PDB file of C-alpha atoms in Angstrom:
ATOM      1  CA  MET D   1     108.996 -31.095 120.420  1.00 77.00           C
ATOM      2  CA  ASP D   2     107.371 -30.260 117.111  1.00 94.00           C
ATOM      3  CA  LEU D   3     109.197 -29.450 113.890  1.00 95.00           C
ATOM      4  CA  ARG D   4     109.077 -25.717 114.417  1.00 96.00           C
ATOM      5  CA  ASP D   5     110.670 -26.074 117.850  1.00 96.00           C
ATOM      6  CA  LYS D   6     113.372 -28.409 116.544  1.00 97.00           C
ATOM      7  CA  VAL D   7     114.257 -26.014 113.728  1.00 97.00           C
ATOM      8  CA  ALA D   8     114.259 -23.035 116.087  1.00 97.00           C
ATOM      9  CA  ARG D   9     116.593 -24.808 118.484  1.00 97.00           C
ATOM     10  CA  ILE D  10     119.044 -25.627 115.694  1.00 98.00           C
ATOM     11  CA  ILE D  11     118.993 -22.057 114.409  1.00 98.00           C
ATOM     12  CA  ARG D  12     119.534 -20.613 117.885  1.00 97.00           C
ATOM     13  CA  GLU D  13     122.373 -23.028 118.590  1.00 97.00           C
ATOM     14  CA  GLU D  14     124.178 -22.230 115.350  1.00 97.00           C
ATOM     15  CA  MET D  15     123.533 -18.509 115.107  1.00 96.00           C
ATOM     16  CA  GLY D  16     124.034 -17.725 118.766  1.00 93.00           C
ATOM     17  CA  ASP D  17     124.122 -14.085 119.685  1.00 93.00           C
ATOM     18  CA  CYS D  18     124.065 -12.856 116.102  1.00 95.00           C
ATOM     19  CA  LEU D  19     120.436 -13.982 115.920  1.00 96.00           C
ATOM     20  CA  ALA D  20     117.925 -11.150 116.243  1.00 96.00           C
ATOM     21  CA  ASP D  21     114.633 -12.917 115.646  1.00 95.00           C
ATOM     22  CA  LEU D  22     112.812 -15.693 113.851  1.00 97.00           C
ATOM     23  CA  GLU D  23     109.704 -15.243 111.780  1.00 96.00           C
ATOM     24  CA  TYR D  24     107.657 -18.099 110.391  1.00 96.00           C
ATOM     25  CA  ARG D  25     105.794 -17.679 107.125  1.00 96.00           C
ATOM     26  CA  GLY D  26     104.268 -19.769 104.391  1.00 90.00           C
ATOM     27  CA  PRO D  27     104.053 -22.445 103.276  1.00 95.00           C
ATOM     28  CA  TYR D  28     104.186 -21.114  99.738  1.00 94.00           C
ATOM     29  CA  GLU D  29     105.123 -24.029  97.500  1.00 93.00           C
ATOM     30  CA  GLY D  30     105.002 -27.288  99.341  1.00 90.00           C
ATOM     31  CA  GLU D  31     107.471 -26.628 102.124  1.00 93.00           C
ATOM     32  CA  GLU D  32     106.435 -27.190 105.744  1.00 95.00           C
ATOM     33  CA  PHE D  33     107.095 -23.499 106.429  1.00 96.00           C
ATOM     34  CA  THR D  34     109.617 -20.794 105.668  1.00 96.00           C
ATOM     35  CA  VAL D  35     111.575 -19.291 108.527  1.00 97.00           C
ATOM     36  CA  TYR D  36     113.218 -15.888 108.242  1.00 97.00           C
ATOM     37  CA  ILE D  37     116.366 -15.694 110.320  1.00 97.00           C
ATOM     38  CA  GLY D  38     116.885 -12.090 111.307  1.00 96.00           C
ATOM     39  CA  LEU D  39     120.523 -11.318 112.030  1.00 96.00           C
ATOM     40  CA  ARG D  40     121.788  -8.576 114.321  1.00 95.00           C
ATOM     41  CA  TYR D  41     125.145  -8.718 112.606  1.00 94.00           C
ATOM     42  CA  GLU D  42     127.073 -10.953 110.221  1.00 94.00           C
ATOM     43  CA  PRO D  43     129.743 -12.958 112.083  1.00 94.00           C
ATOM     44  CA  GLU D  44     132.946 -13.780 110.257  1.00 95.00           C
ATOM     45  CA  ASP D  45     132.061 -17.457 110.270  1.00 96.00           C
ATOM     46  CA  LEU D  46     128.499 -16.937 109.020  1.00 95.00           C
ATOM     47  CA  GLU D  47     129.066 -19.243 106.061  1.00 93.00           C
ATOM     48  CA  GLU D  48     130.165 -22.113 108.296  1.00 95.00           C
ATOM     49  CA  ARG D  49     127.316 -21.559 110.741  1.00 97.00           C
ATOM     50  CA  ASN D  50     124.841 -21.355 107.860  1.00 96.00           C
ATOM     51  CA  LEU D  51     126.046 -24.645 106.367  1.00 95.00           C
ATOM     52  CA  ARG D  52     125.924 -26.466 109.704  1.00 96.00           C
ATOM     53  CA  MET D  53     122.466 -25.088 110.397  1.00 97.00           C
ATOM     54  CA  ARG D  54     121.124 -26.208 107.027  1.00 96.00           C
ATOM     55  CA  ASP D  55     122.803 -29.584 107.300  1.00 95.00           C
ATOM     56  CA  ARG D  56     121.227 -30.213 110.703  1.00 96.00           C
ATOM     57  CA  VAL D  57     117.780 -29.097 109.564  1.00 96.00           C
ATOM     58  CA  GLU D  58     118.102 -31.265 106.463  1.00 94.00           C
ATOM     59  CA  GLU D  59     118.761 -34.253 108.713  1.00 94.00           C
ATOM     60  CA  LEU D  60     115.295 -33.776 110.206  1.00 95.00           C
ATOM     61  CA  GLY D  61     113.971 -35.097 106.912  1.00 93.00           C
ATOM     62  CA  ARG D  62     111.380 -32.412 106.318  1.00 94.00           C
ATOM     63  CA  TYR D  63     111.312 -29.656 103.722  1.00 93.00           C
ATOM     64  CA  VAL D  64     111.866 -26.381 105.539  1.00 96.00           C
ATOM     65  CA  ALA D  65     112.917 -23.197 103.768  1.00 96.00           C
ATOM     66  CA  MET D  66     115.258 -20.884 105.671  1.00 97.00           C
ATOM     67  CA  VAL D  67     116.130 -17.365 104.609  1.00 97.00           C
ATOM     68  CA  LEU D  68     118.884 -15.276 106.135  1.00 96.00           C
ATOM     69  CA  ASP D  69     117.617 -11.788 106.744  1.00 94.00           C
ATOM     70  CA  PHE D  70     120.724  -9.640 106.801  1.00 91.00           C
ATOM     71  CA  PRO D  71     120.876  -6.511 108.940  1.00 88.00           C
ATOM     72  CA  LYS D  72     120.305  -3.289 107.041  1.00 79.00           C
ATOM     73  CA  GLU D  73     123.825  -2.227 107.801  1.00 63.00           C
ATOM     74  CA  ALA D  74     126.086  -5.283 107.644  1.00 50.00           C
ATOM     75  CA  ILE D  75     128.470  -5.284 110.560  1.00 45.00           C
ATOM     76  CA  ALA D  76     131.266  -7.811 110.633  1.00 46.00           C
ATOM     77  CA  ALA D  77     131.845  -8.988 114.171  1.00 46.00           C
TER      78      ALA D  77
ATOM     79  CA  MET L   1     123.284 -27.110  76.279  1.00 93.00           C
ATOM     80  CA  GLU L   2     120.491 -24.594  76.625  1.00 96.00           C
ATOM     81  CA  GLU L   3     120.520 -24.801  80.411  1.00 97.00           C
ATOM     82  CA  VAL L   4     124.199 -23.853  80.492  1.00 97.00           C
ATOM     83  CA  ASP L   5     123.633 -21.033  78.012  1.00 97.00           C
ATOM     84  CA  PHE L   6     120.697 -19.777  80.064  1.00 98.00           C
ATOM     85  CA  ALA L   7     122.779 -19.877  83.239  1.00 98.00           C
ATOM     86  CA  ARG L   8     125.603 -17.933  81.633  1.00 97.00           C
ATOM     87  CA  ASP L   9     123.203 -15.358  80.216  1.00 97.00           C
ATOM     88  CA  THR L  10     121.493 -15.002  83.572  1.00 98.00           C
ATOM     89  CA  ILE L  11     124.591 -14.243  85.545  1.00 97.00           C
ATOM     90  CA  ALA L  12     125.926 -11.992  82.810  1.00 97.00           C
ATOM     91  CA  PHE L  13     122.750  -9.895  82.737  1.00 97.00           C
ATOM     92  CA  VAL L  14     122.420  -9.733  86.512  1.00 97.00           C
ATOM     93  CA  GLN L  15     126.004  -8.541  86.845  1.00 96.00           C
ATOM     94  CA  MET L  16     125.542  -6.090  83.994  1.00 96.00           C
ATOM     95  CA  PHE L  17     122.477  -4.490  85.547  1.00 96.00           C
ATOM     96  CA  LEU L  18     124.184  -4.275  88.925  1.00 95.00           C
ATOM     97  CA  GLN L  19     127.213  -2.613  87.371  1.00 96.00           C
ATOM     98  CA  MET L  20     124.850  -0.140  85.713  1.00 96.00           C
ATOM     99  CA  GLY L  21     123.843   0.887  89.194  1.00 95.00           C
ATOM    100  CA  ILE L  22     120.351  -0.586  89.332  1.00 92.00           C
ATOM    101  CA  THR L  23     119.047  -0.133  92.875  1.00 91.00           C
ATOM    102  CA  ASN L  24     115.284  -0.534  92.598  1.00 94.00           C
ATOM    103  CA  PRO L  25     114.156  -3.463  94.783  1.00 95.00           C
ATOM    104  CA  TRP L  26     111.833  -4.640  92.023  1.00 97.00           C
ATOM    105  CA  PHE L  27     114.917  -5.563  90.042  1.00 97.00           C
ATOM    106  CA  TYR L  28     116.513  -7.238  93.046  1.00 97.00           C
ATOM    107  CA  ARG L  29     113.494  -9.544  93.290  1.00 98.00           C
ATOM    108  CA  ALA L  30     113.734 -10.290  89.580  1.00 98.00           C
ATOM    109  CA  PHE L  31     117.476 -11.016  89.785  1.00 98.00           C
ATOM    110  CA  ILE L  32     117.014 -13.473  92.632  1.00 98.00           C
ATOM    111  CA  GLY L  33     114.190 -15.207  90.797  1.00 98.00           C
ATOM    112  CA  ARG L  34     116.158 -15.562  87.596  1.00 98.00           C
ATOM    113  CA  LEU L  35     119.251 -16.798  89.414  1.00 98.00           C
ATOM    114  CA  TYR L  36     117.210 -19.466  91.155  1.00 98.00           C
ATOM    115  CA  TYR L  37     115.560 -20.668  87.970  1.00 98.00           C
ATOM    116  CA  ALA L  38     118.871 -20.751  86.131  1.00 98.00           C
ATOM    117  CA  ALA L  39     120.195 -22.984  88.909  1.00 98.00           C
ATOM    118  CA  HIS L  40     117.022 -25.069  88.880  1.00 98.00           C
ATOM    119  CA  HIS L  41     117.399 -25.712  85.164  1.00 98.00           C
ATOM    120  CA  LEU L  42     121.024 -26.718  85.609  1.00 98.00           C
ATOM    121  CA  GLY L  43     119.851 -29.182  88.232  1.00 98.00           C
ATOM    122  CA  ARG L  44     117.262 -30.576  85.860  1.00 97.00           C
ATOM    123  CA  ARG L  45     119.946 -30.988  83.194  1.00 98.00           C
ATOM    124  CA  LEU L  46     122.127 -32.935  85.605  1.00 97.00           C
ATOM    125  CA  LEU L  47     119.212 -35.222  86.394  1.00 97.00           C
ATOM    126  CA  ALA L  48     118.469 -35.753  82.719  1.00 97.00           C
ATOM    127  CA  GLU L  49     122.116 -36.714  82.262  1.00 96.00           C
ATOM    128  CA  ALA L  50     121.627 -39.235  85.058  1.00 96.00           C
ATOM    129  CA  GLY L  51     118.755 -40.814  83.162  1.00 96.00           C
ATOM    130  CA  LEU L  52     115.784 -39.156  84.848  1.00 96.00           C
ATOM    131  CA  GLN L  53     113.063 -37.199  83.041  1.00 95.00           C
ATOM    132  CA  PRO L  54     112.314 -34.088  85.089  1.00 94.00           C
ATOM    133  CA  ALA L  55     110.496 -32.574  82.102  1.00 93.00           C
ATOM    134  CA  ASP L  56     107.710 -35.080  82.814  1.00 94.00           C
ATOM    135  CA  TRP L  57     107.359 -34.224  86.503  1.00 94.00           C
ATOM    136  CA  ARG L  58     104.246 -32.290  87.496  1.00 92.00           C
ATOM    137  CA  VAL L  59     104.043 -32.324  91.303  1.00 90.00           C
ATOM    138  CA  ASN L  60     106.497 -30.774  93.814  1.00 90.00           C
ATOM    139  CA  VAL L  61     108.993 -30.374  91.014  1.00 94.00           C
ATOM    140  CA  HIS L  62     111.358 -27.999  92.829  1.00 94.00           C
ATOM    141  CA  GLN L  63     111.587 -30.233  95.868  1.00 93.00           C
ATOM    142  CA  ARG L  64     111.944 -33.332  93.715  1.00 95.00           C
ATOM    143  CA  VAL L  65     114.836 -31.821  91.770  1.00 96.00           C
ATOM    144  CA  THR L  66     116.593 -31.119  95.056  1.00 95.00           C
ATOM    145  CA  GLN L  67     115.918 -34.591  96.434  1.00 94.00           C
ATOM    146  CA  GLU L  68     116.985 -36.373  93.276  1.00 96.00           C
ATOM    147  CA  LEU L  69     120.175 -34.328  93.018  1.00 97.00           C
ATOM    148  CA  ASN L  70     121.016 -35.531  96.492  1.00 96.00           C
ATOM    149  CA  GLN L  71     120.377 -39.143  95.525  1.00 96.00           C
ATOM    150  CA  HIS L  72     122.187 -39.104  92.202  1.00 97.00           C
ATOM    151  CA  TYR L  73     125.001 -36.630  92.747  1.00 97.00           C
ATOM    152  CA  VAL L  74     125.634 -35.802  96.391  1.00 97.00           C
ATOM    153  CA  VAL L  75     125.464 -39.338  97.779  1.00 96.00           C
ATOM    154  CA  SER L  76     127.812 -40.539  95.030  1.00 95.00           C
ATOM    155  CA  GLY L  77     130.252 -37.729  95.705  1.00 96.00           C
ATOM    156  CA  ARG L  78     129.830 -36.010  92.347  1.00 97.00           C
ATOM    157  CA  MET L  79     128.466 -32.888  94.007  1.00 97.00           C
ATOM    158  CA  SER L  80     129.468 -31.432  97.339  1.00 97.00           C
ATOM    159  CA  ARG L  81     126.876 -31.068 100.033  1.00 95.00           C
ATOM    160  CA  GLN L  82     127.721 -27.360 100.163  1.00 95.00           C
ATOM    161  CA  ALA L  83     126.786 -26.872  96.526  1.00 97.00           C
ATOM    162  CA  TRP L  84     123.596 -28.870  96.988  1.00 97.00           C
ATOM    163  CA  LEU L  85     122.598 -26.876 100.082  1.00 96.00           C
ATOM    164  CA  ALA L  86     123.277 -23.700  98.096  1.00 97.00           C
ATOM    165  CA  LEU L  87     120.483 -24.632  95.697  1.00 97.00           C
ATOM    166  CA  GLY L  88     118.085 -25.099  98.591  1.00 96.00           C
ATOM    167  CA  GLU L  89     119.045 -21.791 100.117  1.00 97.00           C
ATOM    168  CA  LEU L  90     118.672 -20.044  96.763  1.00 98.00           C
ATOM    169  CA  CYS L  91     115.186 -21.531  96.485  1.00 97.00           C
ATOM    170  CA  GLY L  92     114.282 -20.060  99.868  1.00 96.00           C
ATOM    171  CA  LEU L  93     115.524 -16.644  98.767  1.00 97.00           C
ATOM    172  CA  ARG L  94     113.380 -16.933  95.664  1.00 97.00           C
ATOM    173  CA  LEU L  95     110.318 -17.734  97.776  1.00 97.00           C
ATOM    174  CA  ALA L  96     110.998 -14.600  99.798  1.00 97.00           C
ATOM    175  CA  ALA L  97     111.456 -12.462  96.700  1.00 97.00           C
ATOM    176  CA  ASP L  98     108.286 -13.784  95.086  1.00 97.00           C
ATOM    177  CA  TYR L  99     105.871 -13.974  97.999  1.00 97.00           C
ATOM    178  CA  GLU L 100     106.982 -11.535 100.693  1.00 96.00           C
ATOM    179  CA  LEU L 101     106.166  -8.212  99.091  1.00 96.00           C
ATOM    180  CA  GLN L 102     106.234  -6.436 102.445  1.00 94.00           C
ATOM    181  CA  ARG L 103     109.738  -7.712 103.183  1.00 94.00           C
ATOM    182  CA  SER L 104     112.732  -5.612 102.191  1.00 93.00           C
ATOM    183  CA  ILE L 105     114.877  -7.274  99.522  1.00 95.00           C
ATOM    184  CA  ARG L 106     118.211  -5.539  99.336  1.00 94.00           C
ATOM    185  CA  LEU L 107     121.452  -5.644  97.384  1.00 95.00           C
ATOM    186  CA  ARG L 108     122.930  -7.817 100.132  1.00 94.00           C
ATOM    187  CA  HIS L 109     120.357 -10.486  99.308  1.00 96.00           C
ATOM    188  CA  VAL L 110     121.223 -10.282  95.612  1.00 97.00           C
ATOM    189  CA  ASN L 111     124.934 -10.643  96.323  1.00 96.00           C
ATOM    190  CA  HIS L 112     124.188 -13.631  98.503  1.00 96.00           C
ATOM    191  CA  ALA L 113     122.073 -15.140  95.719  1.00 97.00           C
ATOM    192  CA  LEU L 114     124.948 -14.611  93.293  1.00 97.00           C
ATOM    193  CA  ALA L 115     127.344 -16.433  95.619  1.00 97.00           C
ATOM    194  CA  LEU L 116     124.918 -19.326  96.073  1.00 98.00           C
ATOM    195  CA  PHE L 117     124.287 -19.572  92.348  1.00 98.00           C
ATOM    196  CA  THR L 118     127.998 -19.538  91.564  1.00 97.00           C
ATOM    197  CA  ARG L 119     128.739 -22.266  94.104  1.00 97.00           C
ATOM    198  CA  PHE L 120     126.048 -24.532  92.673  1.00 98.00           C
ATOM    199  CA  ALA L 121     126.637 -23.714  89.001  1.00 98.00           C
ATOM    200  CA  GLN L 122     130.375 -24.360  89.123  1.00 97.00           C
ATOM    201  CA  GLU L 123     129.817 -27.927  90.263  1.00 98.00           C
ATOM    202  CA  CYS L 124     127.104 -28.388  87.671  1.00 98.00           C
ATOM    203  CA  TYR L 125     129.461 -27.214  84.934  1.00 97.00           C
ATOM    204  CA  HIS L 126     132.087 -29.624  86.216  1.00 97.00           C
ATOM    205  CA  ASN L 127     129.675 -32.521  86.084  1.00 96.00           C
ATOM    206  CA  LEU L 128     128.482 -31.494  82.635  1.00 95.00           C
ATOM    207  CA  GLU L 129     132.103 -31.122  81.517  1.00 93.00           C
ATOM    208  CA  VAL L 130     131.675 -27.552  80.371  1.00 91.00           C
ATOM    209  CA  SER L 131     133.776 -24.578  81.375  1.00 78.00           C
TER     210      SER L 131
END
């Protein structure tokens, strides 16, 4: 499983059904890549999920940028 | 400390412009960029206080600041992992604002950047013993 797959799996596990899509871009400034995490809605525990996701990706030991792409109309689940 | 002054000015101006009702996405990109760099400079100040010389670094500076903050502040318990991760997330937002011109940058992103900046800056101020 390459880095992109590992990161995608972590994001899907943490974001669950609030995840709409993933888009890979870059690299821009030395990162492996930047992944845009499209959200269908903002769950109440988004902050906790976000922290766990970033912690787990950080443990992979590679520099990956992740950007939450909020829905145009934020809907709290 | 000029980094602390710059950080305070940055958040003050961003909040002022938002309260004025600025809604043009060009400004949103600028706000996110300035918030990131204010945080980046606070990080560099912390590292200087720890005896490093980030002013002399020339390669992968942003990543190195993040890595060294982890080594010198997070591992020792002087900075929470949450605050440290906030800097990394703010950097990603800045990359989006600077490079993804076709991507919509909205007020929600600015508010998120403000929250990330505040989380990181508060722990920096604590370590620098400033209010």
